[in-house]
PDB file of C-alpha atoms in Angstrom:
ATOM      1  CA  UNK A   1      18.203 133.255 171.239  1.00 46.00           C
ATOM      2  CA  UNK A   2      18.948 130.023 171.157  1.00 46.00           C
ATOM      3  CA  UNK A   3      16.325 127.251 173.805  1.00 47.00           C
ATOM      4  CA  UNK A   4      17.366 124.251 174.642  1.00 45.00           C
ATOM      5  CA  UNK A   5      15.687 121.543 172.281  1.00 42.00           C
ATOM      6  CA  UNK A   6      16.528 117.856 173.382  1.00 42.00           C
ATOM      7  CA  UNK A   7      17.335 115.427 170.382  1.00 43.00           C
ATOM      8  CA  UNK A   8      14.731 113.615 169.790  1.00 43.00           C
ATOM      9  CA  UNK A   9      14.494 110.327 167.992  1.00 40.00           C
ATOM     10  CA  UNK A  10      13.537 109.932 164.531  1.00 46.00           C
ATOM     11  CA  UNK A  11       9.795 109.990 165.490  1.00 50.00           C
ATOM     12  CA  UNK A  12       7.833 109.588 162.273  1.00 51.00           C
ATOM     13  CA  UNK A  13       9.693 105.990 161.272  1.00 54.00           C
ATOM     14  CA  UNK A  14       8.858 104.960 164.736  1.00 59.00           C
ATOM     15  CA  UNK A  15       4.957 105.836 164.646  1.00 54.00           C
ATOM     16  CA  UNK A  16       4.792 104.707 161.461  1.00 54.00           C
ATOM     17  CA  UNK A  17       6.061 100.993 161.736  1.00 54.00           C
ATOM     18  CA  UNK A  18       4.260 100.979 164.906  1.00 53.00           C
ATOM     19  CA  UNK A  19       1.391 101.600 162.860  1.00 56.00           C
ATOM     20  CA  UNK A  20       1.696  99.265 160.330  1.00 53.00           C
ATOM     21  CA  UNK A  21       2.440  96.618 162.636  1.00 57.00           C
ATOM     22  CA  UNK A  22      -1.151  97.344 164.712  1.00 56.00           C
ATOM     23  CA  UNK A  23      -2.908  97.888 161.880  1.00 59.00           C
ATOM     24  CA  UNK A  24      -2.533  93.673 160.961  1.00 57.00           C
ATOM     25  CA  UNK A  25      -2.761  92.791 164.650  1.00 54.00           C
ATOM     26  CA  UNK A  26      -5.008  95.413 166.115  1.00 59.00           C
ATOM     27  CA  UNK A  27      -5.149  93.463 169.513  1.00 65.00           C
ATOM     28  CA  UNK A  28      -4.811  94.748 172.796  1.00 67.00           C
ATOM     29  CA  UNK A  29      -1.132  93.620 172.816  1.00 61.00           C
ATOM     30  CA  UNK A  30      -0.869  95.732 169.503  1.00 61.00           C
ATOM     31  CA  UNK A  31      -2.434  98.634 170.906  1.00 64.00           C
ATOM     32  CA  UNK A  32       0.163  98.719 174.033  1.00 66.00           C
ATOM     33  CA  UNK A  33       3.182  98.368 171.630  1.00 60.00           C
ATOM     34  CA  UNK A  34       1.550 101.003 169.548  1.00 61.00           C
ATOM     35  CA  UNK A  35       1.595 103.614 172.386  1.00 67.00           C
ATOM     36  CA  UNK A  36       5.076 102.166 173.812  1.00 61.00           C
ATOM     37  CA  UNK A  37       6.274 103.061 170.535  1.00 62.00           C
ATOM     38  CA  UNK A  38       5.021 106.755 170.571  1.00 60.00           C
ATOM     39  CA  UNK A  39       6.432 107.365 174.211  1.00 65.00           C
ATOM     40  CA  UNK A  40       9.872 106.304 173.220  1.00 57.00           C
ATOM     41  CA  UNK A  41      10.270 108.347 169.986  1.00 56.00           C
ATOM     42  CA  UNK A  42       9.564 111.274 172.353  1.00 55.00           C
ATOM     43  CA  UNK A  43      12.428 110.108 175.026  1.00 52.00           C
ATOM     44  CA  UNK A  44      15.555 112.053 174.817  1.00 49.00           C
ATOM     45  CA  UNK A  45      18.877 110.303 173.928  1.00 48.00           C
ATOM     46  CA  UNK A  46      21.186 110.278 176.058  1.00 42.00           C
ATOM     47  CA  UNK A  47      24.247 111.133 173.451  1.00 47.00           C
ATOM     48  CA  UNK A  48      26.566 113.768 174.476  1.00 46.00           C
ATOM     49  CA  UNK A  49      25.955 116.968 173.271  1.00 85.00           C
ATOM     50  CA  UNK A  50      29.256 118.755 173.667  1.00 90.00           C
ATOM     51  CA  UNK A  51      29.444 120.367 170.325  1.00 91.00           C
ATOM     52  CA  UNK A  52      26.481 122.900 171.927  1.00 92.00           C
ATOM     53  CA  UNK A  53      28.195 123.229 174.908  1.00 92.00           C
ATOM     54  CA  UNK A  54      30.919 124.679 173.164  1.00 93.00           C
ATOM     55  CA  UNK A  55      28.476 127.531 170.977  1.00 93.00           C
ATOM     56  CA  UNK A  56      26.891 128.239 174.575  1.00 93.00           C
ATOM     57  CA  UNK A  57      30.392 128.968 176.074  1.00 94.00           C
ATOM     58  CA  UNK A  58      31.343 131.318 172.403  1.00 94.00           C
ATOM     59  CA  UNK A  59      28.146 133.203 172.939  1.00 94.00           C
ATOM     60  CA  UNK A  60      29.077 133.834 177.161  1.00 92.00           C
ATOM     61  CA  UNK A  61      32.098 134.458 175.770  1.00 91.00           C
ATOM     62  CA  UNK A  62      31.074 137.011 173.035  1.00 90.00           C
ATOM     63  CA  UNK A  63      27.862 138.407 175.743  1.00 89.00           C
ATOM     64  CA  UNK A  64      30.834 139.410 178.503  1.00 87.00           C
ATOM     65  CA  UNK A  65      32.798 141.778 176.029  1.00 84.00           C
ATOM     66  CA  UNK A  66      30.241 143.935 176.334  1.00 80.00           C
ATOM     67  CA  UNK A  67      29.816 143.578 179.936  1.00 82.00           C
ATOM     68  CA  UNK A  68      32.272 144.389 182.736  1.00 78.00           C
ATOM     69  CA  UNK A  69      32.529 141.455 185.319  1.00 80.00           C
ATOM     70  CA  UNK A  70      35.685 141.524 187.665  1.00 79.00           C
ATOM     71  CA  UNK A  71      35.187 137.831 188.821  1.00 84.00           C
ATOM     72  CA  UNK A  72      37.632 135.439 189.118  1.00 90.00           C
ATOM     73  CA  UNK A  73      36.785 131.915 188.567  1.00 93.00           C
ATOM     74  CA  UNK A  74      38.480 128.641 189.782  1.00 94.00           C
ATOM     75  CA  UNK A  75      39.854 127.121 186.814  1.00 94.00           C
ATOM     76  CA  UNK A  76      41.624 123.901 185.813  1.00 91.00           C
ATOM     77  CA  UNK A  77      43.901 124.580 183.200  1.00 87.00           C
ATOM     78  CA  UNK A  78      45.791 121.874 183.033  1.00 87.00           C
ATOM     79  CA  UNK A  79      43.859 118.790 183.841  1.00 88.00           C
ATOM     80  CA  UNK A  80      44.820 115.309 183.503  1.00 89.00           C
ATOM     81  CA  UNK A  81      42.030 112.870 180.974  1.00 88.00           C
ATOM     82  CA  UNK A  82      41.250 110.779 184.399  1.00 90.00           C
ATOM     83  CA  UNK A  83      40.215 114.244 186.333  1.00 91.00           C
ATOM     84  CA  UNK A  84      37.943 115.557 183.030  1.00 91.00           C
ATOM     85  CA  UNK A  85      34.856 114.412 185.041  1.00 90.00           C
ATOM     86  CA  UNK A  86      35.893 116.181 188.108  1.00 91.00           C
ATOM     87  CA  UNK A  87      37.125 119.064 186.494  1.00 92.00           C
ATOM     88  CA  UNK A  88      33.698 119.491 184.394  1.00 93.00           C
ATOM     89  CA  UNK A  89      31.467 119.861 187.394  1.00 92.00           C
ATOM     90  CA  UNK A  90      33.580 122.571 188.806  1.00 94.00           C
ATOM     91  CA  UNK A  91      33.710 124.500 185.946  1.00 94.00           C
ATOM     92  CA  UNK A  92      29.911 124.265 185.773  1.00 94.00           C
ATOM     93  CA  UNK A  93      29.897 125.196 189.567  1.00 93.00           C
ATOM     94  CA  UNK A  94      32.027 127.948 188.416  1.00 93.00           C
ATOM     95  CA  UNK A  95      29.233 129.185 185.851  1.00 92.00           C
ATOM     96  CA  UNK A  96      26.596 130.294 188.530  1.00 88.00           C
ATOM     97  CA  UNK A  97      29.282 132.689 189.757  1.00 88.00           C
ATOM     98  CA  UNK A  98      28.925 134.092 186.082  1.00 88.00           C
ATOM     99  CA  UNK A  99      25.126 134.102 185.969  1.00 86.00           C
ATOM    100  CA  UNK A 100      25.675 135.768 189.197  1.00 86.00           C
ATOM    101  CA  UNK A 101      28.240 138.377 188.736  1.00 84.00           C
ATOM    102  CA  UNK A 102      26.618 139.486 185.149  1.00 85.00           C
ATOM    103  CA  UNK A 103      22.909 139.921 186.177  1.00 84.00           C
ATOM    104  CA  UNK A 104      22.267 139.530 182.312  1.00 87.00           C
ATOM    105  CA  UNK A 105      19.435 137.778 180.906  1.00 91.00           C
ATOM    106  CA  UNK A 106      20.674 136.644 178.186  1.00 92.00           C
ATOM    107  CA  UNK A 107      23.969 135.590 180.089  1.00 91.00           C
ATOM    108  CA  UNK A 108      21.491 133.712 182.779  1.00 92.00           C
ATOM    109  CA  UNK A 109      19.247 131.827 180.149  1.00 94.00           C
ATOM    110  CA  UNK A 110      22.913 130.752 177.949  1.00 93.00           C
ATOM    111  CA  UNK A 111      24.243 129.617 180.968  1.00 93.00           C
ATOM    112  CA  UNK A 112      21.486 127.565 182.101  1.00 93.00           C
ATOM    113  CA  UNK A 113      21.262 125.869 178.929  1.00 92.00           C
ATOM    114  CA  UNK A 114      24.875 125.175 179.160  1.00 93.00           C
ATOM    115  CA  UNK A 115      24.405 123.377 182.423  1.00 93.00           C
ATOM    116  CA  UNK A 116      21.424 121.551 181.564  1.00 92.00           C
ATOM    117  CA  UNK A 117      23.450 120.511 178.251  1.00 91.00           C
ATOM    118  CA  UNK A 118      26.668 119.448 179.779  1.00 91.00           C
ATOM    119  CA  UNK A 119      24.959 117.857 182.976  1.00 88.00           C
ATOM    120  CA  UNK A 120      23.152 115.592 180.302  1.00 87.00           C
ATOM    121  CA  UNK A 121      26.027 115.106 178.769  1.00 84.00           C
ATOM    122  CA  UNK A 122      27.902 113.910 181.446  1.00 82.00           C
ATOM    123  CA  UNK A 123      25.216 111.772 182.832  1.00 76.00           C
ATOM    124  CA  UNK A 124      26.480 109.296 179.913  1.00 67.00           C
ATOM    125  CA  UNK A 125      29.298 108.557 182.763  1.00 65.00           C
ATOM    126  CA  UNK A 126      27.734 107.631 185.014  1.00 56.00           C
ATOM    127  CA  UNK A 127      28.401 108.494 188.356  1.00 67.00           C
ATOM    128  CA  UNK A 128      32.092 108.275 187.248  1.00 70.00           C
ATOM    129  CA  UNK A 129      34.370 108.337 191.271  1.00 74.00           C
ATOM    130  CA  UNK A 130      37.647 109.981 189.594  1.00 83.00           C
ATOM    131  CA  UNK A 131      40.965 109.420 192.387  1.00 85.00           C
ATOM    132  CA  UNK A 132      43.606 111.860 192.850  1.00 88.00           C
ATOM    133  CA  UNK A 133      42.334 115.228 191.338  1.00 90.00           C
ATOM    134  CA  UNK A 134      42.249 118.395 192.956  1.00 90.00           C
ATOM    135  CA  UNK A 135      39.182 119.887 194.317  1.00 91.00           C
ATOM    136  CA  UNK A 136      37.451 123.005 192.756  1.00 92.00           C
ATOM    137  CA  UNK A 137      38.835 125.297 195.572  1.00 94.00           C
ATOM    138  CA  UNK A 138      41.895 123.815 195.072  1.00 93.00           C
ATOM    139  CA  UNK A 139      42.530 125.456 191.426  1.00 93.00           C
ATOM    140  CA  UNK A 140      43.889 128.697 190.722  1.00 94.00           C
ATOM    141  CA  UNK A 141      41.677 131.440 190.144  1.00 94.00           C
ATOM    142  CA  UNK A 142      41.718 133.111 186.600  1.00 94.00           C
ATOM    143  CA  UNK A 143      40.185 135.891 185.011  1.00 92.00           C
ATOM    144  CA  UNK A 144      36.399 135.165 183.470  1.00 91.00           C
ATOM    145  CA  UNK A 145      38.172 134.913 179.562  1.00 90.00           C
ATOM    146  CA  UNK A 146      40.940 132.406 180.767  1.00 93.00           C
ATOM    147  CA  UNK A 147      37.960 130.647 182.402  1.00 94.00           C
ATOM    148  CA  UNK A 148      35.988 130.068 179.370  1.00 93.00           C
ATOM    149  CA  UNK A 149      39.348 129.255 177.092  1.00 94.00           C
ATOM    150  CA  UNK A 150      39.912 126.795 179.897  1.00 94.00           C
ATOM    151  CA  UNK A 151      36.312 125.452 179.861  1.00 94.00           C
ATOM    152  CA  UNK A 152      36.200 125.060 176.062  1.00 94.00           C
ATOM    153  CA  UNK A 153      39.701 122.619 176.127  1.00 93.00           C
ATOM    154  CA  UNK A 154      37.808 120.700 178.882  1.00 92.00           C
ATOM    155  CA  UNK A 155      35.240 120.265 176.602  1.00 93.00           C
ATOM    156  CA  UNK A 156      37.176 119.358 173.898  1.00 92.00           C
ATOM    157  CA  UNK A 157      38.492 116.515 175.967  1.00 90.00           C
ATOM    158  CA  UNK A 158      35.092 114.815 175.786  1.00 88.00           C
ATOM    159  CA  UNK A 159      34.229 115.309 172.405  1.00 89.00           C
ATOM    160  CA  UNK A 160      37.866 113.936 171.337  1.00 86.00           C
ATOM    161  CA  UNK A 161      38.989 111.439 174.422  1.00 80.00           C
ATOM    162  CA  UNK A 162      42.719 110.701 174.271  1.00 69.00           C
TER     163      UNK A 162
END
C-alpha cells in the first residue's frame, strides 16, 4: 500500500549550507538562520501533485472490480477549463460516497490519500470563485466506472491546462 509521503525539499543541501555558513559566524543570528534553515527543508511544497492523484484513482479503479458497489455518482463529464475548480471539489465530494458505499479498507485509506493529495493540490489556486458552472447536484449521475473515467480527464485538465 501506498501512504501518503509529502515532497519534501532537498533537505541535506539545505542543512548543509546552513552549516557551513554558522560554522564561520557561529553567532546568535547564525544559530537562528541555522534552525530556520532546518524547519523549511522539512515544509512541504506546495506543487501540484496530480500525477498521484491519477495512480490513486487507477488503484479505486482496479480495487472496485472486485467489489460490487451499485452507487451512482454525480459526475461532470463535460466540463468547461473555467469550471475545473468547481468541478474538482465535487468529484472529491463524490469520493466519500465511494469510501462509503465500499466499506473497504484499502478503498477508504486510497481514497483519503486522494483527497488529501488533490485538496493540496488545489490549494495552489487559491480560493479560486469560478462563475457560471453547475453545482454538484446539478450533474448527471453515472455509474462508479464512468465516475472515475470522468475524474481522471478532470485531472488531466490540471496537469495539462488548455
Amino acid at each position: 500500500m501506498r501512504i501518503l509521503k509529502p515532497h519534501l525539499r532537498i533537505t541535506s543541501i539545505q542543512c548543509y549550507v546552513c552549516l557551513l555558513l554558522n560554522s564561520r559566524f557561529l553567532t546568535e543570528a547564525g544559530i537562528r538562520v541555522f534552525i530556520l534553515g532546518c524547519i523549511s527543508a522539512g515544509i512541504p511544497k506546495t506543487e501540484a501533485n496530480w500525477h498521484d492523484v491519477i495512480i490513486d484513482l487507477k488503484k479505486i479503479e482496479n480495487l472496485i472490480q472486485s467489489i460490487h458497489i451499485d452507487a451512482t455518482l454525480y459526475t461532470e463529464s463535460d466540463v468547461h477549463p473555467s469550471c475545473k475548480v468547481t468541478a474538482m471539489k465535487c468529484f472529491l465530494l463524490e469520493l466519500g460516497v465511494i469510501s462509503h458505499e465500499s466499506r473497504n479498507v484499502d478503498i477508504n485509506e486510497t481514497v483519503k490519500n486522494l483527497i488529501i493529495l488533490a485538496n493540496s493540490s488545489l490549494s495552489s489556486n487559491g480560493n479560486v470563485t469560478e462563475s457560471g458552472c453547475k453545482e454538484c447536484e446539478e450533474l448527471e449521475e453515472k455509474n462508479i466506472t464512468e465516475f472515475l473515467q470522468s475524474f481522471v480527464h478532470i485531472v488531466q485538465m490540471f496537469i495539462n491546462p488548455p
